[in-house]
Amino acid sequence: GLGLAYQHQGQYLRAVPCYQAALATYREEQYDSGIASTGSQLTKALYCLGRYAEAAAAMERALPAFRALRHQPHLSRSLITLG
């Protein structure tokens, strides 16, 4: 989506609100795959902006979706990201 396009161009400030809007929709629809993948991208964008506490919080909010999907590699990477 648009957030990912901005992120690939290094425009993290523009990517963040796109990810946040998508996440709101995915949460409303309880769409775990969207929550997990978009939450991960939001985490990366926030991290690149140096907003580490917000990045950690975004990843923590995405963890239940990763767990629900039972996708161990992504869950493992998410937990490593949180330290």
mmCIF file of C-alpha atoms in Angstrom:
data_model
loop_
_atom_site.group_PDB
_atom_site.id
_atom_site.type_symbol
_atom_site.label_atom_id
_atom_site.label_comp_id
_atom_site.label_asym_id
_atom_site.label_seq_id
_atom_site.Cartn_x
_atom_site.Cartn_y
_atom_site.Cartn_z
ATOM 1 C CA GLY A 1 0.000 0.000 0.000
ATOM 2 C CA LEU A 2 0.846 3.639 0.218
ATOM 3 C CA GLY A 3 2.673 3.324 3.534
ATOM 4 C CA LEU A 4 5.043 0.751 2.100
ATOM 5 C CA ALA A 5 5.674 2.930 -0.970
ATOM 6 C CA TYR A 6 6.599 5.845 1.292
ATOM 7 C CA GLN A 7 8.769 3.606 3.439
ATOM 8 C CA HIS A 8 10.698 2.309 0.416
ATOM 9 C CA GLN A 9 11.462 5.936 -0.470
ATOM 10 C CA GLY A 10 12.696 6.629 3.053
ATOM 11 C CA GLN A 11 9.681 8.841 3.780
ATOM 12 C CA TYR A 12 8.945 7.318 7.164
ATOM 13 C CA LEU A 13 7.006 10.309 8.495
ATOM 14 C CA ARG A 14 4.540 9.937 5.638
ATOM 15 C CA ALA A 15 4.374 6.158 6.019
ATOM 16 C CA VAL A 16 3.398 6.170 9.704
ATOM 17 C CA PRO A 17 -0.123 7.665 9.351
ATOM 18 C CA CYS A 18 -0.832 5.317 6.430
ATOM 19 C CA TYR A 19 0.064 2.314 8.567
ATOM 20 C CA GLN A 20 -1.945 3.648 11.496
ATOM 21 C CA ALA A 21 -5.044 4.112 9.329
ATOM 22 C CA ALA A 22 -4.693 0.612 7.868
ATOM 23 C CA LEU A 23 -4.228 -0.871 11.340
ATOM 24 C CA ALA A 24 -7.404 0.795 12.596
ATOM 25 C CA THR A 25 -9.342 -0.878 9.788
ATOM 26 C CA TYR A 26 -7.670 -4.254 10.301
ATOM 27 C CA ARG A 27 -8.376 -4.159 14.035
ATOM 28 C CA GLU A 28 -12.002 -3.253 13.429
ATOM 29 C CA GLU A 29 -12.282 -6.206 11.033
ATOM 30 C CA GLN A 30 -10.193 -8.453 13.341
ATOM 31 C CA TYR A 31 -7.950 -9.291 10.377
ATOM 32 C CA ASP A 32 -4.902 -10.836 12.049
ATOM 33 C CA SER A 33 -2.763 -11.082 8.926
ATOM 34 C CA GLY A 34 -3.188 -7.373 8.218
ATOM 35 C CA ILE A 35 -2.592 -6.460 11.859
ATOM 36 C CA ALA A 36 0.593 -8.511 11.990
ATOM 37 C CA SER A 37 2.138 -7.370 8.715
ATOM 38 C CA THR A 38 1.140 -3.718 9.018
ATOM 39 C CA GLY A 39 2.126 -3.629 12.682
ATOM 40 C CA SER A 40 5.536 -4.929 11.695
ATOM 41 C CA GLN A 41 5.920 -2.268 8.994
ATOM 42 C CA LEU A 42 4.798 0.447 11.411
ATOM 43 C CA THR A 43 7.400 -0.786 13.868
ATOM 44 C CA LYS A 44 10.129 -0.505 11.221
ATOM 45 C CA ALA A 45 9.078 3.001 10.220
ATOM 46 C CA LEU A 46 8.965 4.220 13.822
ATOM 47 C CA TYR A 47 12.339 2.608 14.521
ATOM 48 C CA CYS A 48 13.883 4.355 11.510
ATOM 49 C CA LEU A 49 12.544 7.647 12.859
ATOM 50 C CA GLY A 50 14.263 7.006 16.187
ATOM 51 C CA ARG A 51 10.918 6.663 17.961
ATOM 52 C CA TYR A 52 11.990 3.532 19.788
ATOM 53 C CA ALA A 53 9.384 3.465 22.566
ATOM 54 C CA GLU A 54 6.590 3.846 20.020
ATOM 55 C CA ALA A 55 8.170 1.152 17.845
ATOM 56 C CA ALA A 56 8.279 -1.261 20.774
ATOM 57 C CA ALA A 57 4.653 -0.473 21.644
ATOM 58 C CA ALA A 58 3.577 -1.058 18.022
ATOM 59 C CA MET A 59 5.318 -4.423 17.963
ATOM 60 C CA GLU A 60 3.763 -5.425 21.283
ATOM 61 C CA ARG A 61 0.317 -4.610 19.873
ATOM 62 C CA ALA A 62 1.051 -6.790 16.824
ATOM 63 C CA LEU A 63 2.210 -9.823 18.849
ATOM 64 C CA PRO A 64 -1.289 -11.248 19.524
ATOM 65 C CA ALA A 65 -1.956 -11.286 15.774
ATOM 66 C CA PHE A 66 1.327 -13.109 15.106
ATOM 67 C CA ARG A 67 0.411 -15.612 17.820
ATOM 68 C CA ALA A 68 -3.070 -16.110 16.379
ATOM 69 C CA LEU A 69 -1.537 -16.820 12.966
ATOM 70 C CA ARG A 70 0.862 -19.324 14.549
ATOM 71 C CA HIS A 71 3.617 -18.180 12.252
ATOM 72 C CA GLN A 72 6.685 -18.978 14.321
ATOM 73 C CA PRO A 73 9.368 -17.266 12.173
ATOM 74 C CA HIS A 74 7.547 -13.924 12.278
ATOM 75 C CA LEU A 75 6.720 -14.323 15.952
ATOM 76 C CA SER A 76 10.357 -15.095 16.725
ATOM 77 C CA ARG A 77 11.597 -12.055 14.795
ATOM 78 C CA SER A 78 9.051 -9.877 16.574
ATOM 79 C CA LEU A 79 10.183 -11.056 19.984
ATOM 80 C CA ILE A 80 13.835 -10.525 19.037
ATOM 81 C CA THR A 81 12.977 -7.005 17.909
ATOM 82 C CA LEU A 82 11.535 -6.258 21.329
ATOM 83 C CA GLY A 83 14.711 -7.567 22.959
#
